[in-house]
Coordinates of C-alpha atoms in Angstrom, one line a residue:
Chain A
M1331 CA 15.9 6.0 -17.0
A1332 CA 12.2 5.8 -16.2
A1333 CA 12.3 2.0 -16.6
S1334 CA 14.8 1.6 -13.8
R1335 CA 12.5 3.4 -11.3
S1336 CA 9.8 1.7 -9.4
R1337 CA 6.5 1.8 -11.2
T1338 CA 4.4 2.4 -8.1
G1339 CA 5.7 5.9 -7.4
D1340 CA 5.3 7.1 -11.0
L1341 CA 1.6 7.7 -11.3
P1342 CA 1.2 10.4 -8.5
K1343 CA 4.3 12.1 -9.9
K1344 CA 2.9 12.1 -13.4
I1345 CA -0.5 13.5 -12.3
G1346 CA 1.2 16.1 -10.0
S1347 CA 3.7 17.3 -12.6
S1348 CA 1.2 17.5 -15.4
A1349 CA -1.3 19.3 -13.2
I1350 CA 1.2 22.0 -12.2
M1351 CA 2.5 22.4 -15.7
W1352 CA -1.0 22.8 -17.2
L1353 CA -2.1 25.2 -14.5
L1354 CA 0.9 27.3 -15.4
A1355 CA 0.2 26.9 -19.1
V1356 CA -3.3 28.2 -18.6
F1357 CA -1.9 31.2 -16.7
Y1358 CA 0.5 31.9 -19.6
G1359 CA -1.9 31.1 -22.4
F1360 CA -5.1 32.6 -21.2
P1361 CA -4.3 36.4 -21.4
L1362 CA -3.4 36.0 -25.1
L1363 CA -6.5 33.8 -25.8
W1364 CA -8.8 36.3 -24.1
F1365 CA -7.2 39.1 -26.2
V1366 CA -7.5 37.2 -29.5
V1367 CA -11.1 36.1 -28.8
S1368 CA -12.0 39.7 -27.9
S1369 CA -10.7 40.9 -31.2
F1370 CA -13.7 39.2 -32.9
K1371 CA -16.2 41.0 -30.8
P1372 CA -18.1 44.0 -32.2
G1373 CA -17.2 47.3 -30.5
G1374 CA -20.3 47.3 -28.3
E1375 CA -19.9 43.8 -27.1
L1376 CA -16.4 44.5 -25.8
F1377 CA -17.8 46.3 -22.8
S1378 CA -21.3 44.9 -22.4
Y1379 CA -21.7 43.2 -19.0
P1380 CA -21.9 40.4 -18.2
L1381 CA -18.8 39.6 -20.2
T1382 CA -18.9 36.4 -22.2
F1383 CA -15.9 34.4 -23.3
W1384 CA -16.9 33.7 -26.9
P1385 CA -18.2 36.6 -29.1
K1386 CA -22.0 36.4 -29.5
N1387 CA -21.8 38.0 -33.0
P1388 CA -18.3 37.4 -34.3
T1389 CA -17.1 40.1 -36.7
L1390 CA -14.0 41.2 -38.5
E1391 CA -15.1 44.8 -38.1
G1392 CA -12.2 45.7 -35.8
Y1393 CA -9.7 44.3 -38.3
S1394 CA -11.1 46.3 -41.2
E1395 CA -11.2 49.4 -39.0
A1396 CA -7.6 48.9 -37.9
W1397 CA -6.4 48.4 -41.4
T1398 CA -8.0 51.6 -42.7
S1399 CA -8.4 54.0 -39.8
F1400 CA -4.7 54.4 -39.2
D1401 CA -1.9 53.7 -41.6
F1402 CA -1.5 50.1 -40.7
P1403 CA -0.2 48.9 -44.1
G1404 CA 2.4 51.7 -44.1
Y1405 CA 3.6 50.9 -40.6
L1406 CA 3.7 47.2 -41.5
V1407 CA 5.9 47.8 -44.5
N1408 CA 8.3 50.0 -42.5
T1409 CA 8.5 47.4 -39.7
M1410 CA 9.2 44.7 -42.4
I1411 CA 12.0 46.8 -43.9
V1412 CA 13.6 47.5 -40.5
A1413 CA 13.4 43.9 -39.3
I1414 CA 14.6 42.3 -42.5
A1415 CA 17.4 44.8 -43.2
A1416 CA 18.7 44.7 -39.6
T1417 CA 18.5 40.9 -39.5
L1418 CA 20.4 40.4 -42.8
L1419 CA 23.1 42.9 -41.7
T1420 CA 23.3 41.4 -38.2
I1421 CA 23.9 37.9 -39.6
M1422 CA 26.6 39.0 -42.0
V1423 CA 28.5 41.1 -39.5
S1424 CA 28.1 38.7 -36.6
A1425 CA 29.2 35.7 -38.7
A1426 CA 32.3 37.5 -40.0
C1427 CA 33.3 38.8 -36.7
G1428 CA 32.5 35.5 -34.8
Y1429 CA 34.5 33.6 -37.3
A1430 CA 37.5 35.9 -37.0
L1431 CA 37.4 35.6 -33.2
A1432 CA 37.2 31.8 -33.4
K1433 CA 39.8 31.0 -36.0
Y1434 CA 42.6 33.6 -35.8
G1435 CA 44.9 34.3 -32.8
N1436 CA 45.9 37.9 -33.3
W1437 CA 46.2 39.9 -30.0
W1438 CA 44.0 42.7 -31.3
L1439 CA 41.2 40.3 -31.9
K1440 CA 41.2 39.4 -28.2
V1441 CA 41.1 43.1 -27.3
F1442 CA 38.1 43.6 -29.7
A1443 CA 36.3 40.6 -28.2
G1444 CA 36.5 42.4 -24.9
C1445 CA 35.1 45.6 -26.5
I1446 CA 32.1 43.7 -27.9
L1447 CA 31.5 42.2 -24.5
A1448 CA 31.6 45.7 -23.1
T1449 CA 28.7 46.8 -25.4
T1450 CA 26.5 44.5 -23.4
M1451 CA 27.4 46.6 -20.4
L1452 CA 26.8 49.8 -22.2
P1453 CA 23.2 49.4 -23.3
T1454 CA 21.5 51.8 -25.6
E1455 CA 19.4 53.1 -22.8
T1456 CA 22.4 54.6 -21.0
I1457 CA 23.6 56.5 -24.0
L1458 CA 20.3 57.4 -25.5
A1459 CA 20.8 61.2 -25.8
P1460 CA 24.4 61.1 -27.2
L1461 CA 23.6 58.2 -29.5
F1462 CA 20.7 60.3 -30.8
L1463 CA 23.0 63.2 -31.5
V1464 CA 25.5 60.9 -33.3
V1465 CA 22.8 59.4 -35.5
R1466 CA 21.4 62.9 -36.2
N1467 CA 24.9 64.2 -37.2
L1468 CA 25.2 61.3 -39.6
G1469 CA 22.0 62.5 -41.3
L1470 CA 20.1 59.4 -40.3
Y1471 CA 17.4 61.2 -38.2
N1472 CA 13.9 60.4 -39.2
S1473 CA 14.9 57.6 -41.5
L1474 CA 14.6 53.8 -41.2
S1475 CA 18.3 53.4 -41.7
G1476 CA 18.8 55.4 -38.5
V1477 CA 16.8 52.6 -36.7
V1478 CA 18.6 49.8 -38.5
V1479 CA 22.3 50.6 -38.5
P1480 CA 23.1 51.3 -34.8
A1481 CA 21.4 48.0 -34.0
V1482 CA 23.5 45.8 -36.2
I1483 CA 26.4 45.2 -33.8
T1484 CA 25.1 42.5 -31.5
A1485 CA 27.3 40.8 -28.9
T1486 CA 24.9 37.8 -28.6
G1487 CA 25.1 37.1 -32.3
T1488 CA 28.8 37.5 -32.5
F1489 CA 29.4 35.1 -29.6
M1490 CA 26.9 32.6 -30.9
F1491 CA 28.9 32.4 -34.2
R1492 CA 32.2 32.4 -32.3
Q1493 CA 31.1 29.4 -30.2
F1494 CA 29.9 27.6 -33.3
F1495 CA 33.1 28.2 -35.3
V1496 CA 35.3 27.1 -32.4
T1497 CA 33.7 23.7 -32.7
V1498 CA 34.5 23.4 -36.5
P1499 CA 37.7 21.4 -36.8
N1500 CA 40.8 23.4 -37.8
D1501 CA 41.7 20.6 -40.2
L1502 CA 38.9 21.8 -42.4
L1503 CA 40.5 25.2 -42.6
E1504 CA 44.0 23.8 -43.2
A1505 CA 42.7 21.6 -46.0
A1506 CA 41.1 24.6 -47.7
R1507 CA 44.4 26.5 -47.3
I1508 CA 46.3 23.6 -48.9
D1509 CA 43.8 23.5 -51.8
G1510 CA 44.7 27.2 -52.4
S1511 CA 41.5 28.7 -51.2
S1512 CA 41.9 32.2 -50.0
E1513 CA 41.0 33.0 -46.4
L1514 CA 37.9 35.0 -47.3
S1515 CA 36.6 32.6 -49.9
T1516 CA 37.0 29.8 -47.3
F1517 CA 34.8 31.8 -45.0
F1518 CA 32.2 32.6 -47.6
R1519 CA 32.1 29.2 -49.4
I1520 CA 32.8 26.7 -46.7
M1521 CA 32.3 28.2 -43.2
L1522 CA 29.2 30.3 -43.7
P1523 CA 27.2 27.5 -45.3
L1524 CA 28.2 25.2 -42.4
S1525 CA 26.8 27.6 -39.9
R1526 CA 23.3 27.4 -41.3
P1527 CA 21.7 26.4 -38.0
I1528 CA 23.2 29.4 -36.2
I1529 CA 22.2 31.7 -39.1
L1530 CA 18.6 30.5 -38.8
T1531 CA 18.5 30.8 -35.0
L1532 CA 20.0 34.3 -34.9
A1533 CA 17.7 35.3 -37.8
I1534 CA 14.6 34.5 -35.7
F1535 CA 16.0 36.2 -32.6
S1536 CA 17.1 39.2 -34.5
F1537 CA 13.8 39.5 -36.3
Q1538 CA 12.0 39.3 -33.0
W1539 CA 14.1 42.0 -31.4
R1540 CA 13.7 44.5 -34.3
W1541 CA 10.0 43.7 -34.9
N1542 CA 9.2 44.5 -31.3
E1543 CA 11.6 47.4 -30.7
Y1544 CA 9.9 50.5 -29.4
L1545 CA 12.1 53.1 -27.6
W1546 CA 14.8 53.6 -30.3
P1547 CA 12.4 54.0 -33.3
L1548 CA 10.4 56.3 -31.1
I1549 CA 13.3 58.6 -30.7
I1550 CA 14.7 58.4 -34.2
L1551 CA 11.4 58.5 -36.2
N1552 CA 9.5 61.8 -36.3
E1553 CA 7.1 61.6 -39.2
P1554 CA 4.1 59.2 -39.2
S1555 CA 5.1 58.0 -42.7
Q1556 CA 8.2 56.5 -41.2
F1557 CA 6.6 55.0 -38.1
T1558 CA 6.9 51.3 -37.2
L1559 CA 4.0 49.2 -35.9
Q1560 CA 5.0 49.5 -32.3
I1561 CA 5.0 53.3 -32.4
G1562 CA 1.7 53.3 -34.3
I1563 CA 0.1 51.0 -31.8
A1564 CA 1.6 52.9 -28.8
G1565 CA 0.0 56.0 -30.3
I1566 CA -3.5 54.4 -30.0
V1567 CA -2.7 53.5 -26.4
G1568 CA -1.6 57.0 -25.6
A1569 CA -4.7 58.6 -27.1
N1570 CA -7.1 60.3 -24.6
N1571 CA -9.9 57.9 -25.4
V1572 CA -8.5 54.5 -26.2
N1573 CA -10.3 52.9 -29.1
W1574 CA -10.1 49.3 -27.9
S1575 CA -11.7 47.8 -30.9
I1576 CA -9.0 49.1 -33.2
L1577 CA -6.2 48.7 -30.6
I1578 CA -6.9 45.0 -30.1
S1579 CA -7.3 44.1 -33.7
A1580 CA -4.2 46.1 -34.7
S1581 CA -2.2 44.4 -31.9
V1582 CA -3.3 40.9 -33.0
L1583 CA -2.5 41.7 -36.7
S1584 CA 1.0 42.9 -35.7
M1585 CA 1.7 39.6 -34.0
V1586 CA 0.8 37.4 -36.9
P1587 CA 4.1 37.6 -38.9
L1588 CA 6.3 36.7 -35.8
V1589 CA 4.0 33.8 -34.7
A1590 CA 4.1 32.5 -38.3
I1591 CA 7.9 32.6 -38.5
Y1592 CA 8.2 31.0 -35.1
L1593 CA 5.9 28.1 -35.9
V1594 CA 7.9 27.4 -39.1
F1595 CA 11.3 27.5 -37.5
Q1596 CA 10.2 26.3 -34.0
K1597 CA 12.7 23.5 -33.8
Y1598 CA 15.7 25.8 -34.3
V1599 CA 14.5 28.2 -31.6
M1600 CA 13.8 25.4 -29.2
N1601 CA 17.1 23.7 -29.7
A1602 CA 19.1 26.9 -29.7
D1603 CA 22.0 26.7 -27.2
I1604 CA 21.8 30.4 -26.5
N1605 CA 23.9 29.7 -23.5
A1606 CA 26.8 29.4 -25.8
G1607 CA 26.4 32.9 -27.0
L1608 CA 26.0 34.4 -23.6
K1609 CA 28.4 32.6 -21.4
D1610 CA 31.7 33.7 -22.9
Chain B
M606 CA 56.2 28.0 -54.5
V607 CA 56.9 27.5 -50.8
F608 CA 58.0 31.2 -50.5
S609 CA 54.9 32.6 -52.2
A610 CA 52.6 30.3 -50.2
S611 CA 54.1 31.4 -46.9
R612 CA 54.1 35.0 -47.9
R613 CA 50.4 34.8 -48.8
R614 CA 49.6 33.0 -45.7
H615 CA 51.3 35.6 -43.6
N616 CA 49.5 38.4 -45.3
S617 CA 46.1 36.8 -45.2
Y618 CA 46.5 36.0 -41.5
T619 CA 46.5 39.6 -40.6
L620 CA 44.5 40.9 -43.5
A621 CA 41.6 38.4 -43.5
P622 CA 40.6 38.8 -39.9
L623 CA 41.0 42.5 -40.2
I624 CA 38.6 42.6 -43.1
L625 CA 36.2 40.2 -41.3
I626 CA 35.9 42.4 -38.2
S627 CA 36.2 45.8 -40.0
V628 CA 32.4 46.5 -40.2
N629 CA 32.1 45.6 -36.5
V630 CA 34.9 47.8 -35.5
L631 CA 33.5 50.7 -37.5
L632 CA 30.0 50.3 -35.9
F633 CA 31.6 49.9 -32.5
L634 CA 33.5 53.1 -32.8
T635 CA 30.5 55.0 -34.3
F636 CA 27.7 53.8 -32.1
F637 CA 29.4 53.0 -28.8
V638 CA 32.7 54.8 -28.3
W639 CA 31.7 58.1 -29.9
P640 CA 28.3 58.5 -28.1
A641 CA 29.9 57.3 -24.8
I642 CA 32.6 60.0 -25.1
I643 CA 30.3 62.8 -26.1
G644 CA 27.7 61.7 -23.6
L645 CA 30.3 61.9 -20.8
A646 CA 31.4 65.3 -22.1
Y647 CA 27.8 66.6 -22.4
S648 CA 27.0 65.5 -18.8
F649 CA 29.3 68.4 -17.7
T650 CA 27.4 71.0 -19.9
S651 CA 23.9 72.4 -20.1
Y652 CA 23.5 71.4 -23.7
T653 CA 20.0 71.5 -25.1
G654 CA 20.6 69.7 -28.5
V655 CA 21.2 72.9 -30.5
G656 CA 23.7 75.8 -30.3
D657 CA 26.4 76.0 -27.7
A658 CA 27.1 73.5 -24.9
P659 CA 28.1 75.8 -22.0
W660 CA 30.4 74.0 -19.5
V661 CA 28.9 73.7 -16.1
G662 CA 31.3 71.3 -14.4
L663 CA 29.7 69.0 -11.9
E664 CA 26.5 71.1 -11.6
N665 CA 24.3 68.5 -13.3
Y666 CA 25.5 65.8 -10.9
Q667 CA 25.0 68.0 -7.9
E668 CA 21.5 68.9 -9.1
L669 CA 20.7 65.2 -9.6
I670 CA 21.6 64.5 -6.0
G671 CA 18.9 66.9 -4.8
D672 CA 16.3 66.0 -7.5
A673 CA 13.3 64.4 -5.8
D674 CA 11.9 63.2 -9.1
F675 CA 15.2 61.4 -9.9
Y676 CA 15.2 59.7 -6.6
A677 CA 11.6 58.7 -6.9
A678 CA 12.3 57.2 -10.4
L679 CA 15.4 55.4 -9.1
W680 CA 13.6 54.0 -6.0
R681 CA 10.7 52.8 -8.1
T682 CA 13.2 51.1 -10.5
L683 CA 14.8 49.3 -7.6
I684 CA 11.5 48.1 -6.2
Y685 CA 10.4 46.9 -9.6
T686 CA 13.7 45.0 -10.1
A687 CA 13.6 43.5 -6.6
C688 CA 10.1 42.2 -7.5
V689 CA 10.5 41.0 -11.0
V690 CA 13.9 39.3 -10.9
P691 CA 13.1 36.6 -8.2
L692 CA 9.6 36.0 -9.7
M693 CA 11.0 35.6 -13.2
F694 CA 13.8 33.3 -11.9
V695 CA 11.4 31.0 -10.0
M696 CA 8.9 30.8 -12.9
S697 CA 11.4 30.2 -15.7
L698 CA 13.3 27.6 -13.7
G699 CA 10.1 25.9 -12.5
I700 CA 8.7 25.7 -16.0
A701 CA 12.0 24.5 -17.5
Y702 CA 12.1 21.8 -14.8
L703 CA 8.6 20.6 -15.7
L704 CA 9.4 20.7 -19.4
V705 CA 12.4 18.4 -19.1
S706 CA 10.8 16.2 -16.4
P707 CA 9.8 12.7 -17.6
Y708 CA 6.5 12.9 -15.7
A709 CA 4.7 15.9 -17.2
K710 CA 2.3 15.0 -20.0
G711 CA 1.6 17.2 -23.1
K712 CA 5.0 18.9 -23.1
P713 CA 5.1 19.7 -26.9
V714 CA 1.9 21.7 -26.7
A715 CA 2.7 23.3 -23.3
R716 CA 6.1 24.4 -24.7
V717 CA 4.5 26.4 -27.5
I718 CA 2.1 28.0 -25.0
F719 CA 4.9 29.0 -22.7
F720 CA 6.9 30.3 -25.6
L721 CA 4.2 32.5 -27.3
P722 CA 4.5 35.5 -24.8
W723 CA 8.2 35.9 -25.8
L724 CA 7.1 36.7 -29.4
I725 CA 4.8 39.4 -28.3
S726 CA 6.2 42.9 -28.3
P727 CA 6.4 44.7 -24.9
I728 CA 3.9 47.3 -26.2
I729 CA 1.3 44.6 -27.1
A730 CA 2.1 42.6 -23.9
G731 CA 1.3 45.7 -21.9
V732 CA -1.9 46.3 -23.9
I733 CA -3.1 42.7 -23.3
W734 CA -2.8 43.0 -19.6
R735 CA -4.2 46.4 -19.5
W736 CA -7.2 44.9 -21.3
L737 CA -7.5 42.2 -18.6
F738 CA -7.0 44.6 -15.7
G739 CA -9.2 47.5 -16.9
E740 CA -10.9 49.1 -13.9
N741 CA -14.3 49.5 -15.4
F742 CA -14.3 46.9 -18.2
G743 CA -11.6 44.4 -17.5
L744 CA -12.2 40.7 -17.1
V745 CA -10.4 40.5 -13.7
N746 CA -12.7 43.1 -12.1
F747 CA -15.7 41.4 -13.7
V748 CA -14.8 38.1 -12.2
I749 CA -14.1 39.8 -8.8
T750 CA -17.5 41.5 -8.8
E751 CA -19.3 38.3 -10.0
L752 CA -17.7 36.5 -7.0
G753 CA -19.2 39.3 -4.8
G754 CA -16.1 41.4 -4.3
D755 CA -15.5 45.1 -5.0
P756 CA -13.8 46.2 -8.2
V757 CA -10.0 46.8 -7.6
S758 CA -8.4 50.0 -8.8
W759 CA -5.7 48.4 -10.9
Q760 CA -4.9 51.6 -12.8
S761 CA -5.3 54.4 -10.3
N762 CA -3.4 52.8 -7.5
G763 CA 0.4 53.1 -8.2
D764 CA 1.4 50.0 -6.3
L765 CA -1.2 47.8 -8.1
S766 CA -0.2 49.3 -11.4
L767 CA 3.5 48.5 -10.7
M768 CA 2.4 45.0 -9.7
I769 CA 0.7 44.5 -13.1
V770 CA 3.9 45.5 -14.8
V771 CA 5.8 42.9 -12.7
I772 CA 3.3 40.3 -13.9
V773 CA 3.6 41.4 -17.5
A774 CA 7.4 41.4 -17.5
T775 CA 7.5 37.9 -15.9
W776 CA 4.9 36.6 -18.3
A777 CA 6.8 37.9 -21.3
G778 CA 10.3 37.3 -20.1
T779 CA 9.9 33.7 -18.9
A780 CA 10.4 32.0 -22.3
F781 CA 13.9 33.3 -22.9
N782 CA 15.2 32.3 -19.5
M783 CA 13.3 29.1 -19.7
L784 CA 15.4 28.2 -22.9
L785 CA 18.6 28.9 -21.0
F786 CA 17.4 26.7 -18.1
I787 CA 16.3 23.9 -20.3
A788 CA 19.7 23.7 -22.0
A789 CA 21.4 23.7 -18.6
L790 CA 19.1 21.1 -17.1
K791 CA 19.6 18.7 -20.0
N792 CA 23.3 18.9 -19.3
V793 CA 23.1 17.6 -15.7
P794 CA 24.4 14.0 -15.8
V795 CA 21.7 11.5 -15.2
S796 CA 24.1 9.3 -13.2
Y797 CA 24.0 11.9 -10.4
Y798 CA 20.3 11.4 -10.0
E799 CA 20.6 7.6 -10.1
A800 CA 23.2 7.7 -7.4
A801 CA 21.0 9.9 -5.3
D802 CA 18.1 7.5 -5.9
L803 CA 20.2 4.6 -4.5
D804 CA 20.8 6.7 -1.4
G805 CA 17.1 7.2 -1.1
A806 CA 17.0 11.0 -1.7
N807 CA 13.7 12.6 -2.2
A808 CA 12.8 14.9 -5.1
W809 CA 13.4 18.2 -3.1
Q810 CA 16.8 16.9 -1.9
K811 CA 17.8 16.0 -5.4
F812 CA 16.7 19.4 -6.7
R813 CA 18.6 21.2 -4.0
K814 CA 21.8 19.1 -3.8
I815 CA 22.2 18.2 -7.4
T816 CA 20.2 20.3 -9.8
L817 CA 20.8 23.8 -8.3
P818 CA 24.6 23.5 -8.0
A819 CA 24.8 22.0 -11.5
I820 CA 23.0 24.8 -13.1
A821 CA 24.6 27.6 -11.0
P822 CA 26.4 29.2 -13.9
T823 CA 23.2 29.5 -15.9
S824 CA 21.3 30.8 -12.8
F825 CA 24.0 33.5 -12.5
I826 CA 23.5 34.5 -16.2
V827 CA 19.8 34.6 -15.8
M828 CA 20.0 36.7 -12.6
L829 CA 22.5 39.1 -14.2
L830 CA 20.6 39.6 -17.4
S831 CA 17.2 39.9 -15.9
T832 CA 18.5 42.4 -13.3
L833 CA 20.2 44.6 -15.9
H834 CA 17.1 44.3 -18.1
A835 CA 14.7 45.3 -15.3
M836 CA 16.8 48.3 -14.4
K837 CA 16.3 49.6 -18.0
E838 CA 12.6 48.8 -18.4
Y839 CA 10.6 51.4 -20.1
T840 CA 8.2 50.0 -22.7
Y841 CA 6.0 47.9 -20.3
F842 CA 5.3 51.0 -18.2
V843 CA 4.3 53.0 -21.3
A844 CA 1.9 50.3 -22.5
V845 CA 0.3 49.3 -19.1
N846 CA -0.3 52.8 -17.7
D847 CA 2.0 55.3 -19.3
G848 CA 4.1 55.4 -16.1
G849 CA 1.0 56.3 -14.1
P850 CA -1.0 57.0 -12.3
G851 CA 0.4 60.5 -12.7
T852 CA 4.2 60.1 -12.7
E853 CA 4.3 57.6 -9.9
N854 CA 5.7 54.8 -12.1
N855 CA 8.1 56.8 -14.2
L856 CA 11.1 54.6 -14.0
I857 CA 14.7 55.8 -14.6
V858 CA 14.8 55.3 -18.3
Q859 CA 11.5 57.2 -18.7
Y860 CA 13.0 59.9 -16.6
I861 CA 16.0 60.1 -18.9
Y862 CA 13.8 60.1 -21.9
E863 CA 11.5 62.8 -20.6
T864 CA 14.3 65.2 -19.5
G865 CA 16.5 64.5 -22.6
F866 CA 13.9 64.4 -25.4
K867 CA 10.8 66.2 -24.1
R868 CA 12.5 68.9 -22.1
A869 CA 15.6 69.0 -24.3
Q870 CA 18.0 69.0 -21.3
I871 CA 20.5 66.8 -23.0
G872 CA 23.3 67.7 -20.6
Y873 CA 21.2 66.9 -17.5
A874 CA 19.8 63.7 -19.1
S875 CA 23.4 62.6 -20.0
A876 CA 24.4 63.0 -16.3
A877 CA 21.4 60.8 -15.3
S878 CA 22.4 58.3 -17.9
F879 CA 25.9 58.0 -16.5
V880 CA 24.5 57.5 -13.0
L881 CA 22.4 54.7 -14.4
L882 CA 25.4 53.2 -16.2
L883 CA 27.4 53.4 -12.9
I884 CA 24.6 51.6 -11.1
L885 CA 24.5 48.9 -13.8
V886 CA 28.2 48.3 -13.5
I887 CA 28.0 48.1 -9.7
V888 CA 25.2 45.6 -10.0
A889 CA 27.1 43.5 -12.5
V890 CA 30.3 43.5 -10.4
L891 CA 28.5 42.7 -7.1
Q892 CA 26.7 39.8 -8.8
L893 CA 30.0 38.6 -10.2
I894 CA 31.7 38.7 -6.8
A895 CA 28.7 36.9 -5.2
S896 CA 28.9 34.1 -7.8
R897 CA 32.7 33.8 -7.4
R898 CA 32.4 33.5 -3.6
K899 CA 29.7 30.9 -3.9
G900 CA 31.7 29.0 -6.4
S901 CA 34.8 28.7 -4.3

């Protein structure tokens, strides 16, 4: 495509596009960079004017304080449990439901597909109080499962799997049937392994949603021993006198797991056709 | 043989999908239908979370109509949405356009930079920008004073505080919409652009006449999702300034949270929730109608 164009017009376009893109990249990257660099400054240097970009005396003091002065390890474990449990359940439930919607034609499946779509219109925020009462009545108040279970049904995940399974040829299903494979074992042994790219994509998305969730855990969790990272960190923000040294280091620490996962699975996220999951 | 096979097939065609969706159905009934029904019922009572739920009819809704705090929260929510949605749209489309353009250099690295804010939780995103825009210690005010200006009251001025949340939300929400736009832009047939080149169209004409119409369905999704999302925003406000200064930037979800959970007026909060739900449905329907009209 580029070869067919005239060469003379390309250079200014290249310079212009690259300049705009990198200007924007600086705008998007700088706040995070400034934050991370600040986390290595000792408490006093954080506020000593004139500000300097690089720390004069780099230190890990903030990190050790963050780790010990509030229950960081405990919050980390809770957050891990929530994110991993919710992600595994979401994948299983979404894959099963998406497969049913893609490969069977019963009328009640179409009705249910409409219901799931409606859940995107009825977001948690609009039924906060009654949802809280339901979860409390089920005995899930102040427990991590109260955070996990209501989050498992996910329209985006279900439709991502549906779109994927629609593209899997029906012949494959017929062949399995002729071989005498039962419907459920066809799903578990053939179809689920086939959908590995979708599983990975949804896993990253789901992990990110749950890792970063704030409002719902805030409502459901009451005891500090059950808190997730976001609630713990929000607690430092809400304190009368914000301890920035701890806050910044704890914030940076809490980002590390997600960034690591993202860097490992980057290609799945970047190629994810999330349109497929959202359009239908 | 034939008989048994067909009988099994018949059974499993009903049974298998039923089993496959059973957990979903159960969760849907428990965590959507049930709360929606009792929420609607509670909105006609003065329930406080414990004891009886005395029936008060439409009183909660009548009271909401006269509640200045509710209007203030609603109005602030609308202003926030009107600011953040267009900004987010322009930024994510612009960045997606640059990331698929054959001209920009260094795209693999830039892509990661643009994507990182999406990984950051709303609480932390708020903290990052609060750190930058601190009134007495922030980098932004430092730079302003170094350049000879006066420090700006980013935290104690309600409008500036709201503006920071708009920036935070745009910064953090761009990556997701950008992914949607990248997928859409890649699907626009190259031959359209080649034909336009032959006709001597310039870059802006090509963008307006070819790109925009071709990605219209994705644009609609992005607009719809980001509007619905913005109307429900809560966390950024907590992290940036705790809805402050004072209660000036308490948006509607914060209002529902405060009345329902801090003041235990579950009936009243439920009524407010249903007003929010009604507004969200109206927004979605209006946008749907607008997109249909444009399409035809």
